Tab-separated table of C-alpha atoms in Angstrom:
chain	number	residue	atom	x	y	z
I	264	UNK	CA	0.000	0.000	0.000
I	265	UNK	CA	2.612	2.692	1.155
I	266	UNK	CA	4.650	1.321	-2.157
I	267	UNK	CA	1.153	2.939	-4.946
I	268	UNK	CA	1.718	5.977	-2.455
I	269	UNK	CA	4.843	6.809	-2.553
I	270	UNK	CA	4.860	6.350	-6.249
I	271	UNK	CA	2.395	8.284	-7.190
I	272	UNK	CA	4.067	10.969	-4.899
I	273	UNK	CA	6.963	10.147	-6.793
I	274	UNK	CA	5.770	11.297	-10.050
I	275	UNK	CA	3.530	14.197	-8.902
I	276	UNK	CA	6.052	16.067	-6.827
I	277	UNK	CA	9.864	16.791	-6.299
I	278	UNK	CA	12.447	18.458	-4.093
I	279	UNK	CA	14.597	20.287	-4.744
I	280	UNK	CA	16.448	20.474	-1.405
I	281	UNK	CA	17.641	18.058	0.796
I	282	UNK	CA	15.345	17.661	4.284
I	283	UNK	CA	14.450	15.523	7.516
I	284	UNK	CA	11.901	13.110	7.849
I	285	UNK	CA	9.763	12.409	10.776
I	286	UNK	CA	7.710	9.596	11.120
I	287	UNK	CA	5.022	10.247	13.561
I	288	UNK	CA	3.058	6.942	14.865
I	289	UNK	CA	6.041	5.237	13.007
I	290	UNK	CA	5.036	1.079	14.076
I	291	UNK	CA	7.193	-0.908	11.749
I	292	UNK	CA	8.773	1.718	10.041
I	293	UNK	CA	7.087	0.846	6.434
I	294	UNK	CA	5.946	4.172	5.399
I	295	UNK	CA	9.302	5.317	5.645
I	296	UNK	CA	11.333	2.491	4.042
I	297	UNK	CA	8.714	3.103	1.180
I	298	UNK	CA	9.667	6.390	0.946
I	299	UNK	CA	13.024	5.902	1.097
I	300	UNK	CA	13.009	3.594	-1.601
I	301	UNK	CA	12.058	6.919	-3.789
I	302	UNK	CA	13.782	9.909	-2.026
I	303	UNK	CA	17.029	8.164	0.441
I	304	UNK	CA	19.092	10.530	-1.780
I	305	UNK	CA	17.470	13.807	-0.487
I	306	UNK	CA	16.747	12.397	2.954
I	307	UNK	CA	19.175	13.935	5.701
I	308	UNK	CA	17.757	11.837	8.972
I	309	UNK	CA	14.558	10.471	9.693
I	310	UNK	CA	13.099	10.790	13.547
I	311	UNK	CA	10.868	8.263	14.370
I	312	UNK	CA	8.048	8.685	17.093
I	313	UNK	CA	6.049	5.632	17.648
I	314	UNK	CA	3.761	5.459	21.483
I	315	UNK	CA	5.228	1.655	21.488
I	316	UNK	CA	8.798	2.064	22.276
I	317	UNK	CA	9.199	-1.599	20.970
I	318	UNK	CA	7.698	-0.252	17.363
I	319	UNK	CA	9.799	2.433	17.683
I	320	UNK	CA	12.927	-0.349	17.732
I	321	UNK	CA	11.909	-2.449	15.176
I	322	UNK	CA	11.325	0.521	12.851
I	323	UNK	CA	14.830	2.195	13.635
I	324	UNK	CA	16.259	-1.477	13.193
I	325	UNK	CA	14.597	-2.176	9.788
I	326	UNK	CA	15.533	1.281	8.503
I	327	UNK	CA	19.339	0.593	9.606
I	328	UNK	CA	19.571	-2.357	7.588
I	329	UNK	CA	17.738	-0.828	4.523
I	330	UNK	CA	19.787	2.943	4.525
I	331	UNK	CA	22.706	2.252	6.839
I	332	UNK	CA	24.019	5.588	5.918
I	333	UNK	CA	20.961	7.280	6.471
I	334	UNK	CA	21.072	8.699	10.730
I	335	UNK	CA	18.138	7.814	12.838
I	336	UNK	CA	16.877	9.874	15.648
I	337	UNK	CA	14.219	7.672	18.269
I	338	UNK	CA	12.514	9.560	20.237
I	339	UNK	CA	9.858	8.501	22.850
I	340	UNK	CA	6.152	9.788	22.687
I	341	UNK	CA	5.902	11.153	26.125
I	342	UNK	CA	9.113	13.322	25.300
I	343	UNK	CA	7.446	14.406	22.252
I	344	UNK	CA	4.219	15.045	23.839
């Protein structure tokens, strides 16, 4: 699902900048590894958020192995709240 999404965001829109990501409500971390699989090159570091500090884990764990050269920031929900 987050694949179709990110594709047709893909070939709507563009950036010319590089920028952060955060992933609010993050859970496995798929929305992002989507989008990564468009935009890593313009990505400077991705914060993830997630309410489930085990979510929050597996997400910056998944990403790591996907975009090791990409920095990950995890930050808990109550600290964002």
């Amino acid at each position: 699902k987050w694949d179709g999404v990110v594709s047709d965001f893909s070939h709507n829109y563009s950036f010319k900048e590089s920028f952060d990501v955060i992933d609010w409500g993050c859970g496995t971390g798929a929305a992002s590894i989507s989008f990564l699989k468009s935009f890593s090159n313009q990505v400077n570091q991705i914060t993830l958020f997630d309410r489930c500090s085990k979510a929050t884990a597996f997400a910056s764990q998944a990403l790591q192995d996907a975009h090791p050269n990409i920095p990950i920031q995890c930050i808990p929900m109550e600290a964002a709240i």
